[in-house]
Short mmCIF file of C-alpha atoms and ligand atoms in Angstrom, two decimals:
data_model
loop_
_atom_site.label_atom_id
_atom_site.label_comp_id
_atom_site.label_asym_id
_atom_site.label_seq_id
_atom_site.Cartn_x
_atom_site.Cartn_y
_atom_site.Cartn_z
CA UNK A 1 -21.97 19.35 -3.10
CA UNK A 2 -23.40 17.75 -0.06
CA UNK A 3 -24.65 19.66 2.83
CA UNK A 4 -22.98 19.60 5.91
CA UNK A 5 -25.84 17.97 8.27
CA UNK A 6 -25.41 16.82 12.04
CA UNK A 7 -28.17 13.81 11.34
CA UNK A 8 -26.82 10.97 9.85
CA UNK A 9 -29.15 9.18 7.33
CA UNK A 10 -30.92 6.25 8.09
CA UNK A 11 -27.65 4.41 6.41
CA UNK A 12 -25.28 5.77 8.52
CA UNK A 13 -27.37 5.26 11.81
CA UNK A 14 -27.90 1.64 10.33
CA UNK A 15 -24.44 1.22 10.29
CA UNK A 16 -23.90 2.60 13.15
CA UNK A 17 -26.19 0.51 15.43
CA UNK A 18 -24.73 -2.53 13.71
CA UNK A 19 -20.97 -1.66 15.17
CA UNK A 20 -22.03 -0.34 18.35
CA UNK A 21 -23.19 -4.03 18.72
CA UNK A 22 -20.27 -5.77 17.82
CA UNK A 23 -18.20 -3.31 19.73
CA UNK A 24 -20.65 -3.73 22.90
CA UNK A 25 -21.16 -7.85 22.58
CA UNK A 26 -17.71 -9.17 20.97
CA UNK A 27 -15.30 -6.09 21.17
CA UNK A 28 -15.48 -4.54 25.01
CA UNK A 29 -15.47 -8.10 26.20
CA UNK A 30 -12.12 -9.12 24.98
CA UNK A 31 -10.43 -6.00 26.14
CA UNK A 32 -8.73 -6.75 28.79
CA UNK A 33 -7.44 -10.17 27.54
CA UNK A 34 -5.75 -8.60 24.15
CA UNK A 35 -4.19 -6.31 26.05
CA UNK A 36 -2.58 -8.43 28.81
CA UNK A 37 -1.30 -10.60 26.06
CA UNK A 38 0.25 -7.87 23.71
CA UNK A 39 -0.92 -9.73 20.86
CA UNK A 40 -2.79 -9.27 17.66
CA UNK A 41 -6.72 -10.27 18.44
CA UNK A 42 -6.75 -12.62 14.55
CA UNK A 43 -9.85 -14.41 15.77
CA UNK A 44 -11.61 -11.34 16.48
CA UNK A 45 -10.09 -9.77 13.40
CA UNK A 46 -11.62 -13.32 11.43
CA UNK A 47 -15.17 -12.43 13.52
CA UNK A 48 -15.32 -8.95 11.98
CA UNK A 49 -14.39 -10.30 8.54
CA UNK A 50 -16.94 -12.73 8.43
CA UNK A 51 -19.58 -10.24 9.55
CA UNK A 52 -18.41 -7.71 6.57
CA UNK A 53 -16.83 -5.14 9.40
CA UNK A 54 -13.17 -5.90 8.44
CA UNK A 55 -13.35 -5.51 4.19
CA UNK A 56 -12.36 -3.76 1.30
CA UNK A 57 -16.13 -3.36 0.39
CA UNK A 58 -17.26 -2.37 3.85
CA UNK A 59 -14.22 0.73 4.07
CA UNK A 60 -14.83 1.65 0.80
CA UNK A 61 -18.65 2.33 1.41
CA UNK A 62 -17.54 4.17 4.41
CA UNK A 63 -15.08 5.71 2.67
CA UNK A 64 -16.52 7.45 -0.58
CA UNK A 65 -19.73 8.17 1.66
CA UNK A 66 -20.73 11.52 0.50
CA UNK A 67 -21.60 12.97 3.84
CA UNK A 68 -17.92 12.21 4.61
CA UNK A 69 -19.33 10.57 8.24
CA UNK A 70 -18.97 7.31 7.48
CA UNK A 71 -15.46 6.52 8.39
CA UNK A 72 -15.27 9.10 11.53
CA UNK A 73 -18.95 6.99 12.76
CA UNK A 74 -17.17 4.00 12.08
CA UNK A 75 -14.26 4.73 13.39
CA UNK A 76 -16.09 5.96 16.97
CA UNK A 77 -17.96 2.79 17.86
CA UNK A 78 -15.43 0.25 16.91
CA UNK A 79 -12.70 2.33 19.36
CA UNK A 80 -15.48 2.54 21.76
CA UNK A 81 -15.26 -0.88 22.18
CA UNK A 82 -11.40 -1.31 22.68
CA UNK A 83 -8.78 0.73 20.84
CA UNK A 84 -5.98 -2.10 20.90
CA UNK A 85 -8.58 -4.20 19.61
CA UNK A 86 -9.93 -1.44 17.09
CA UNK A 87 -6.87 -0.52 15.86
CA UNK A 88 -5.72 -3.93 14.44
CA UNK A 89 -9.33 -4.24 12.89
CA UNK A 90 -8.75 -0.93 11.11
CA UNK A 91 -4.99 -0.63 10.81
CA UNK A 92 -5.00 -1.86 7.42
CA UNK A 93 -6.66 1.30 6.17
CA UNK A 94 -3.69 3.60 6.69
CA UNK A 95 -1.51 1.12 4.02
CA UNK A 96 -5.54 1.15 1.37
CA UNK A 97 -5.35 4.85 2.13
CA UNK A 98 -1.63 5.56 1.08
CA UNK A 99 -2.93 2.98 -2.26
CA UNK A 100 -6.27 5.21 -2.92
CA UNK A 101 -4.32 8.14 -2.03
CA UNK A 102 -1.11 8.07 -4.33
CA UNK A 103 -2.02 4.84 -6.92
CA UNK A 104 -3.36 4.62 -10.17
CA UNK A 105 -7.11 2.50 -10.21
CA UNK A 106 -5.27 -0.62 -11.52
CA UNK A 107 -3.00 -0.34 -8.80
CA UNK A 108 -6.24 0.03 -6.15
CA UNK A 109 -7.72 -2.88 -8.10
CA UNK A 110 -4.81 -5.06 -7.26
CA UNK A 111 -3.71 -4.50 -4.03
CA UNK A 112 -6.46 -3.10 -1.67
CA UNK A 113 -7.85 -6.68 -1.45
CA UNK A 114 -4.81 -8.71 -0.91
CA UNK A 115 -4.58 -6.25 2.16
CA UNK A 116 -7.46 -7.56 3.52
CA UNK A 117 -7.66 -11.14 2.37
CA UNK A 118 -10.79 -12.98 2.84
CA UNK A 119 -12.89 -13.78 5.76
CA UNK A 120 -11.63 -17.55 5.79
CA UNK A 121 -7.77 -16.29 4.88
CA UNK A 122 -7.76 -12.62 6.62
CA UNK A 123 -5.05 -10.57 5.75
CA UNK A 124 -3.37 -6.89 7.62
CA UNK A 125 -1.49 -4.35 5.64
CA UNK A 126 1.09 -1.85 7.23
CA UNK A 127 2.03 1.45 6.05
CA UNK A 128 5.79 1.85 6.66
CA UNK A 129 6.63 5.84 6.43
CA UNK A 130 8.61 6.36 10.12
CA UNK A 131 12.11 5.57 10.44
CA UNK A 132 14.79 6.04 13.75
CA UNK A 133 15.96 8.99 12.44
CA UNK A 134 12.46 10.34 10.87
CA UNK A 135 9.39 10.61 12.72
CA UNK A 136 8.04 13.77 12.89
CA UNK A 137 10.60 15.11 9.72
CA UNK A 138 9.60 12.62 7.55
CA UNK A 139 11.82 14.76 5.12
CA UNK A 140 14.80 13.00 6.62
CA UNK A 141 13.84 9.74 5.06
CA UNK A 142 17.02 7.47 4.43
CA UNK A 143 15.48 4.56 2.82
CA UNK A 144 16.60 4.21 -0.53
CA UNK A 145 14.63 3.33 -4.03
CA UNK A 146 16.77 2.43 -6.79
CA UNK A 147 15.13 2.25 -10.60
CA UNK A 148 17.02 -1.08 -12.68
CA UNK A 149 16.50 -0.02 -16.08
CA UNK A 150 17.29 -3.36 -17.36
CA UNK A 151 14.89 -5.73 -14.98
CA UNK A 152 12.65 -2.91 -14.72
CA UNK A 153 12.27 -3.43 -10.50
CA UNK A 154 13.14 -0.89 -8.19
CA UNK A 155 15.31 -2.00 -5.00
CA UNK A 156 14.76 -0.84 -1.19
CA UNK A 157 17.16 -0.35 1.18
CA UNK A 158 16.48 0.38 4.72
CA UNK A 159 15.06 0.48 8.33
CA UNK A 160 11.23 1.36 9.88
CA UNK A 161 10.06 1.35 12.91
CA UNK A 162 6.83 2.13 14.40
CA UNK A 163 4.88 0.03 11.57
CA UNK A 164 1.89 -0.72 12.85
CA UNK A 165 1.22 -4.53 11.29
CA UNK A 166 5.05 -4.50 10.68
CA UNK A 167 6.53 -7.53 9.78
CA UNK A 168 2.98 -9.65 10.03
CA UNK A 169 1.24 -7.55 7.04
CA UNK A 170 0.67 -9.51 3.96
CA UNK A 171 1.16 -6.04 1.42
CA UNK A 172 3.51 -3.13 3.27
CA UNK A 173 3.18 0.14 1.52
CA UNK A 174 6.51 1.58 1.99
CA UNK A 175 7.55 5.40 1.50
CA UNK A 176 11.44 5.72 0.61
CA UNK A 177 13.52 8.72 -1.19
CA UNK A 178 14.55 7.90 -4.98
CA UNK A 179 16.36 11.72 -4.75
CA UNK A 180 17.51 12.59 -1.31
CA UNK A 181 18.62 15.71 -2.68
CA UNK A 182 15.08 16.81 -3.12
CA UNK A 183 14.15 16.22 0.44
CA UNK A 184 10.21 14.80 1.09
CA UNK A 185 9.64 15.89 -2.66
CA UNK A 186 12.37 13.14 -3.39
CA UNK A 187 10.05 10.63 -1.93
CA UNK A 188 7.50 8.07 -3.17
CA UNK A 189 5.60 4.86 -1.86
CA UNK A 190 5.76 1.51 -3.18
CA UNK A 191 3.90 -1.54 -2.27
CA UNK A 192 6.21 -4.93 -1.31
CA UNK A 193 3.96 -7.79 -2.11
CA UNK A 194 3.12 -10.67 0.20
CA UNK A 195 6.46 -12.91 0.45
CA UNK A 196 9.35 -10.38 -1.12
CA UNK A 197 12.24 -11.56 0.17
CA UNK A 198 14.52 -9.14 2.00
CA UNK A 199 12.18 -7.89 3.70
CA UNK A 200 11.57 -8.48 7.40
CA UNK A 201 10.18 -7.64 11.02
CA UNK A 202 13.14 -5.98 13.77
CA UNK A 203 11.81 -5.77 17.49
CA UNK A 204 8.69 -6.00 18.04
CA UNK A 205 7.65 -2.83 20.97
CA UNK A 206 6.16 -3.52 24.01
CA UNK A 207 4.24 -0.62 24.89
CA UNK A 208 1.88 1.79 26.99
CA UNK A 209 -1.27 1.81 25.52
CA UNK A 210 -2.78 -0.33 22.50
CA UNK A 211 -1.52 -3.44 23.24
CA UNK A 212 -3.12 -5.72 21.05
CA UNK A 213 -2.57 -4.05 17.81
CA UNK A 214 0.95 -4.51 16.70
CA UNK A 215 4.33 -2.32 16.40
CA UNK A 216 7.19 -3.25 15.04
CA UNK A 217 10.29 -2.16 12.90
CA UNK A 218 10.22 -3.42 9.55
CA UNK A 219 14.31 -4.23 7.96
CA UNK A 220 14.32 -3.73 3.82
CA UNK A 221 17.04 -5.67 2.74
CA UNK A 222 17.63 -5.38 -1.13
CA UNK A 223 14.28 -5.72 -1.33
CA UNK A 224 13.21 -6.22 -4.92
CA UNK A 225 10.25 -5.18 -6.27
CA UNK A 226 8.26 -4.75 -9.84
CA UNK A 227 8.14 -1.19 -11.62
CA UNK A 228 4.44 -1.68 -11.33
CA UNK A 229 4.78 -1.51 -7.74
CA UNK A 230 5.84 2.22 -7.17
CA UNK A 231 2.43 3.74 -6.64
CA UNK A 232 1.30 6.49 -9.18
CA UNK A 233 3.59 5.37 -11.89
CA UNK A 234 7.17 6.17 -12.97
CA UNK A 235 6.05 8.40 -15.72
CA UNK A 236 3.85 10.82 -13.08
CA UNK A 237 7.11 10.51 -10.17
CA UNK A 238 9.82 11.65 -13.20
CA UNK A 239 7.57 14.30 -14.18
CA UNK A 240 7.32 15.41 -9.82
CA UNK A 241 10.95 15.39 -9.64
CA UNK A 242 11.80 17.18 -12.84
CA UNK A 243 9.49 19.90 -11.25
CA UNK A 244 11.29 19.66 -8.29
CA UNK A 245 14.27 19.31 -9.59
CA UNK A 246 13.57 22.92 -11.67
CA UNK A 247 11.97 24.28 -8.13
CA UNK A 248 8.60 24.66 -9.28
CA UNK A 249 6.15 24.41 -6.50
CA UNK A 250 3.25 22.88 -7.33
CA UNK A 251 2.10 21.10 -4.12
CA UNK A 252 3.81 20.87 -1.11
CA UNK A 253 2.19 17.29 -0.57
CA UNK A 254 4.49 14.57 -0.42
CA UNK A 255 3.59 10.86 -0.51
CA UNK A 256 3.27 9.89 3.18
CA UNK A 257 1.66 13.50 4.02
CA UNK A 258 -0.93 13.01 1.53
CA UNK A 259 -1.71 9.61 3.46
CA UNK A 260 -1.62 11.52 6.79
CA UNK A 261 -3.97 14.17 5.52
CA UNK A 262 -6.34 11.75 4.64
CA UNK A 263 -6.34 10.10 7.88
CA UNK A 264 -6.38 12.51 10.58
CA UNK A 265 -9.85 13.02 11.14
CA UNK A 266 -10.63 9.37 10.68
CA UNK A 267 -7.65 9.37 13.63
CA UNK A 268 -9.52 12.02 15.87
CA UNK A 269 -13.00 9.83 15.04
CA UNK A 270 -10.90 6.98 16.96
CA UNK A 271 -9.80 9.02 20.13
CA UNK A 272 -13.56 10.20 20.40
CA UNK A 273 -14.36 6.49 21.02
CA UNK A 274 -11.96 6.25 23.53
CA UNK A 275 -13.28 9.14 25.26
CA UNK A 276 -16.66 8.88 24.71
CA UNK A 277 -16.17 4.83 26.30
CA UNK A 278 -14.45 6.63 29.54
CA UNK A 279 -16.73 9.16 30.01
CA UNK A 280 -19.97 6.44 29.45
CA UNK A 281 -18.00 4.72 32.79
CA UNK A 282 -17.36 7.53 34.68
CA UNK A 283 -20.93 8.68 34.32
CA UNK A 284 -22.11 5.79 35.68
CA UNK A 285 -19.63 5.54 38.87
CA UNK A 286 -20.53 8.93 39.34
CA UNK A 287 -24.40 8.36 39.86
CA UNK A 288 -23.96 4.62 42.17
CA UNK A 289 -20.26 5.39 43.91
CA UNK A 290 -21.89 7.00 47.71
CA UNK A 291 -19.47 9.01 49.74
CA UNK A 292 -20.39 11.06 53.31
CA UNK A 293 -23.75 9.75 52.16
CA UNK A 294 -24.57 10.51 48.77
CA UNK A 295 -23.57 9.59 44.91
CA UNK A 296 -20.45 11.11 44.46
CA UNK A 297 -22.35 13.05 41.14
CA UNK A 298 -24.36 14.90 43.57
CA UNK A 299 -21.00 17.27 44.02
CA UNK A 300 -20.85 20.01 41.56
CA UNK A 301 -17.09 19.32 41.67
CA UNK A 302 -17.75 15.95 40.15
CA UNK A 303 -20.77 17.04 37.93
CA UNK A 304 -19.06 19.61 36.96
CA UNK A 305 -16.12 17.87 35.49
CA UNK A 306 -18.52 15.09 33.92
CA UNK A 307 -20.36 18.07 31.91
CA UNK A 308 -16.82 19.44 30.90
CA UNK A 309 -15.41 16.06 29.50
CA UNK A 310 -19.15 15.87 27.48
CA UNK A 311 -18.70 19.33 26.07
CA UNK A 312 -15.00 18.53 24.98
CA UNK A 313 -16.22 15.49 23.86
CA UNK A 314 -19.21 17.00 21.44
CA UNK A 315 -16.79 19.67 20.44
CA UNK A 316 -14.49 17.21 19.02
CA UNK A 317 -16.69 14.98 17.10
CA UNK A 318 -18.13 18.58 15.45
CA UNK A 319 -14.23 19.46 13.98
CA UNK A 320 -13.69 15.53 12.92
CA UNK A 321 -17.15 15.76 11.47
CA UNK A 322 -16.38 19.13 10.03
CA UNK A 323 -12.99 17.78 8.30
CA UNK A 324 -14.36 14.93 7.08
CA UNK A 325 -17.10 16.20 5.06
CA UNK A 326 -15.09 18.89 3.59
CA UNK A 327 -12.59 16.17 2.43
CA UNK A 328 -15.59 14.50 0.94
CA UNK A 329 -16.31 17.07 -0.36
CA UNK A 330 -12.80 18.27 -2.12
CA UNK A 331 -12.99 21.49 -0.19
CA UNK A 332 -8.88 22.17 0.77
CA UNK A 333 -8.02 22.14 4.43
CA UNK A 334 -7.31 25.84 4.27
CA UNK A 335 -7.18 26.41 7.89
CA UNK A 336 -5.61 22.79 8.55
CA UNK A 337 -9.01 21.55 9.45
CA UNK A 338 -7.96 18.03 9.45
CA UNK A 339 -5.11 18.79 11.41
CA UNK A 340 -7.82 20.67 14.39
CA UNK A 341 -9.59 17.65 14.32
CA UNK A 342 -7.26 15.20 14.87
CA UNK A 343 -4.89 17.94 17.69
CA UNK A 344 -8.32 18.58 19.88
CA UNK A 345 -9.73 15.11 19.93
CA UNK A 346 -6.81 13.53 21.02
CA UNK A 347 -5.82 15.85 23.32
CA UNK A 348 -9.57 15.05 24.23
CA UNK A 349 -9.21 11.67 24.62
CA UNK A 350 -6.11 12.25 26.95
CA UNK A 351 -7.77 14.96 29.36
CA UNK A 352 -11.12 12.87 29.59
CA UNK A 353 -9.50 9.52 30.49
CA UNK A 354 -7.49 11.47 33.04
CA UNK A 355 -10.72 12.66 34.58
CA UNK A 356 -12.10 9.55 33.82
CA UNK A 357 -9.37 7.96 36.25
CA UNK A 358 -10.43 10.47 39.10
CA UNK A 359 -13.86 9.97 39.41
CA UNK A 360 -13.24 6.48 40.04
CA UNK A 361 -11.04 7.31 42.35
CA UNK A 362 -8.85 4.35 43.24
CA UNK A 363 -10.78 1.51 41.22
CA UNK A 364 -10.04 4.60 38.78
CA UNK A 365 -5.85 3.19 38.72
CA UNK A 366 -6.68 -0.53 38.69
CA UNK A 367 -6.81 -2.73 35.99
CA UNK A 368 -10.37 -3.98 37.13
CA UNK A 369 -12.02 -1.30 35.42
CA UNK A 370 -11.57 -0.16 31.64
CA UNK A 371 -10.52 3.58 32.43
CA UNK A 372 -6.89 2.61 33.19
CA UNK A 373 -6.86 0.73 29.58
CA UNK A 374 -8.47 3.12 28.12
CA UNK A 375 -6.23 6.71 29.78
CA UNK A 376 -3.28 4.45 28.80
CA UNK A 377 -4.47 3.73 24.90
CA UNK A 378 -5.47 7.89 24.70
CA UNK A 379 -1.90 8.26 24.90
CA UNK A 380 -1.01 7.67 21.59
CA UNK A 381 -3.33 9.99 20.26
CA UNK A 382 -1.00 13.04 20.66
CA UNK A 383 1.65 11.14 18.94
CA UNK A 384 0.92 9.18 16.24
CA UNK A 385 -0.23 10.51 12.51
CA UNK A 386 1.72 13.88 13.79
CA UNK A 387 2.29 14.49 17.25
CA UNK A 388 0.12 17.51 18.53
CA UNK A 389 2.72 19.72 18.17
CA UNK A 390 3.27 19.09 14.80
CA UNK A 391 -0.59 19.35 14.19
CA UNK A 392 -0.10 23.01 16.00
CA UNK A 393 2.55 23.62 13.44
CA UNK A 394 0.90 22.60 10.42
CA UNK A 395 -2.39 24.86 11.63
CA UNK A 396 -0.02 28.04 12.41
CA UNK A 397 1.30 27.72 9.04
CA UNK A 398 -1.86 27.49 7.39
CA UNK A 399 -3.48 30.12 9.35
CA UNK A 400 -0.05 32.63 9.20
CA UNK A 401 1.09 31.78 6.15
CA UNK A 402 4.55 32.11 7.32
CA UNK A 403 7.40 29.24 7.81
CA UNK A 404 6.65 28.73 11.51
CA UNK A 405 9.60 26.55 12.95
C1 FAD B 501 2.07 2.80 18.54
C2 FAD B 501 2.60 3.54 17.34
C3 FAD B 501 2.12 3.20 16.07
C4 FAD B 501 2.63 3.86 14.95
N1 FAD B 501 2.22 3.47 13.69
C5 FAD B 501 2.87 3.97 12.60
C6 FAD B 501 2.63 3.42 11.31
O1 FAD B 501 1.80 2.54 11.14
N2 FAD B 501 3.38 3.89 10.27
C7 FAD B 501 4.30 4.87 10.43
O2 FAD B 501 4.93 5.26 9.44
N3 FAD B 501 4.54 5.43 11.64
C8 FAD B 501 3.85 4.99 12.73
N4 FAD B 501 4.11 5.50 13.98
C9 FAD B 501 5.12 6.56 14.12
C10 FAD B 501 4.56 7.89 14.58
O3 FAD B 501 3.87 8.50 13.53
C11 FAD B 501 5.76 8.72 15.11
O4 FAD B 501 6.11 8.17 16.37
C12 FAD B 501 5.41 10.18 15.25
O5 FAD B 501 5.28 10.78 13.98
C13 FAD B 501 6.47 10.96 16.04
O6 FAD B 501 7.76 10.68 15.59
P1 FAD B 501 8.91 10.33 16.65
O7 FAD B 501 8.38 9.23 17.51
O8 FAD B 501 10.15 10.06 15.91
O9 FAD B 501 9.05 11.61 17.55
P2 FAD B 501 9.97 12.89 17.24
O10 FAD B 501 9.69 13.40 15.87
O11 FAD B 501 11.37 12.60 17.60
O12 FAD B 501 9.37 13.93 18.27
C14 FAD B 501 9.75 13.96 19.67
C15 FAD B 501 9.09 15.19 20.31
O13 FAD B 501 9.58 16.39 19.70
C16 FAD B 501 8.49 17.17 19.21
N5 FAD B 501 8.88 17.86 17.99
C17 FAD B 501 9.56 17.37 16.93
N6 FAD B 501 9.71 18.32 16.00
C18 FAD B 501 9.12 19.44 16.47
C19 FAD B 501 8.92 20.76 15.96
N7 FAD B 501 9.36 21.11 14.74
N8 FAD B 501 8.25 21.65 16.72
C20 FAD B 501 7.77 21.30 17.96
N9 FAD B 501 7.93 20.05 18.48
C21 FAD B 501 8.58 19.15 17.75
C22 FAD B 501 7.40 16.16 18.95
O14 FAD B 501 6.12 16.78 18.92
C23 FAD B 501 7.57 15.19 20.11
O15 FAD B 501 6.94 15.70 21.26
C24 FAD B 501 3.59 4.89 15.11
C25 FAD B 501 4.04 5.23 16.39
C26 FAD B 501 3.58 4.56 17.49
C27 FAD B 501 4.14 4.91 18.86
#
């Protein structure tokens, strides 16, 4: 097992240094423009492919790192740099996640790299779980696999929303119910290749924060697709739902929480970016802004506050680091670990933008500095891959071990 160290090796600082500068020199720059025009950044996306940043082989290094702080350093300087921006570089990885997490190897063999395309032909993935009626209950999943025994394809029926990459992904990974008697036991993920027909993008949201990455609901129309397609297997999902069916409990992992699990502290990693990026700005306002004759940081009011959002800020990466070497290292979240991590550093990310804001005092609320971009993009950190209330649920379970509603 790998120790648990707080000093990356000389690979992961490598790395490290080597996305802080494209974060610094390409990302921050383009900021402002992605977000004013709500759109996905594809030449910056085509930039980071060509430079290895955005690929299968670059995430998958980071990924099966056996420190487990690959992904959350990653993670940290690209969203330093912009998090609209950051998250359509690395939104493909929740869709190669829900693939590594649930498929079989042939299955990662085939897909993970038509989710990413190549540098000259880049390619996004979305991972389509959320539906109107089923957002934080992802129990309450309505769309609908079918198995045809005689064309051996399964057929998908229904609406998604919130897809990040929705509609403009190349592979969607889709999680639908083939029992909805069973409830999120009933479920399982299939990928729709590039070009199925029947499937296709709703509305597209406009939105608060993250502008440039994508949203948008995703309409499954008798969507065919081959057996091979339903990740895992059929053999491994009968055998699940004859457990289920008999009420054995053997996991309480369905398919789109084992993608979430996976995720989260990669998720917190991201909101530390954003917060760490604030603070960086806020520092420096603090030490050249002069009021009634001195910097502003010269008031333990405004000191104070800076060595508050630092200490949340440190305290945050610790739990994301924390998580993410004990899922390297196939130690169980016993405590919800992943869920800490992901439930303090956003709420981080929200609290230090705010401050962030403050300190710059009006210039703070305008859109000629970053803070206002960036307070707005923490937002989503308290929602998205479980809200933090439903991150405080899953911990109170764990910790309880009662059914807290
Ligand atoms: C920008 C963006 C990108 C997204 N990307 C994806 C994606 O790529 N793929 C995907 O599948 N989904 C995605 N989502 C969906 C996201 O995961 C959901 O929005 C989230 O899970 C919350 O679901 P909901 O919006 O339906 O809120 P609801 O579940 O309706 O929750 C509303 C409020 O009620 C609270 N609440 C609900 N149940 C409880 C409870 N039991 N106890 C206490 N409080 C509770 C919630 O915490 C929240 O405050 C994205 C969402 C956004 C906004």
């Amino acid at each position: 097992m790998s120790t648990f160290s707080l000093d990356p090796g000389p690979d992961q600082i490598a790395v490290r240094d080597w996305l802080h500068g494209f974060a610094a020199d390409v990302v921050r720059p383009a900021a402002a423009e992605w977000d004013e025009r709500e759109e996905t950044p594809w030449p910056i996306i085509q930039e980071a492919a060509k430079l290895g940043i955005y690929s299968l082989d670059f995430y998958a290094q980071q990924y099966f790192d056996p420190s487990g702080v690959g992904i959350p350093i990653a993670m940290e300087e690209l969203f330093w740099g912009d998090a609209g921006i950051g998250l359509s570089i690395v939104g493909t990885t929740l869709a190669a996640v829900a693939v590594l997490a649930n498929g079989t190897d042939e299955q990662i063999g085939t897909w993970a790299p038509q989710m990413f395309g190549t540098p000259d032909d880049v390619k996004v993935a979305a991972f389509c779980s959320s539906e109107p009626d089923a957002g934080s209950d992802v129990s309450a999943l309505r769309t609908r696999a079918v198995y045809e025994e005689a064309t051996d394809e399964w057929v998908l029926n229904g609406t998604k929303t919130w897809a990040t990459n929705g509609g403009i992904a190349a592979v969607h990974v889709v999680v639908a119910t083939v029992d909805p008697a069973l409830g999120a036991r009933g479920q399982a993920s299939f990928v729709v290749p590039p070009g199925t027909p029947g499937l296709s993008q709703g509305q597209k949201f406009k939105k608060h924060g993250i502008r440039a990455s994508h949203t948008a609901e995703v309409v499954l129309d008798g969507v065919r697709v081959p057996g091979h397609c339903l990740l895992g297997g059929k053999e491994k999902l009968d055998e699940r739902l004859a457990r289920a069916r008999e009420g054995v409990r053997k996991s309480g992992r369905n398919a789109a929480m084992a993608t979430f699990e996976a995720s989260r502290p990669a998720v917190g990693a991201q909101a530390i970016g954003i917060a760490r990026a604030a603070y960086e700005v806020a520092l420096d306002y603090a030490k050249t802004r002069v009021q009634f004759g001195r910097p502003i940081i010269d008031n333990q009011g405004v000191a104070f506050q800076l060595a508050d959002m630092k200490t949340r800020i440190d305290a945050a990466r610790l739990l994301v680091w924390r998580a993410s070497w004990m899922a390297a290292t196939n130690q169980p979240f016993t405590s919800a670990e992943g869920s800490m991590s992901k439930l303090y550093a956003g709420e981080t990310a929200k609290w230090v933008t705010a401050q962030a804001m403050q300190i710059l005092g009006g210039n703070g609320f305008t859109r000629e500095y970053p803070v206002e971009r960036m307070h707005r993009d923490s937002a989503i950190y308290s929602i998205f891959e479980g809200t933090s209330e439903i991150q405080r649920l899953v911990i109170a379970r764990a910790v309880s071990g009662l059914p807290i509603r």
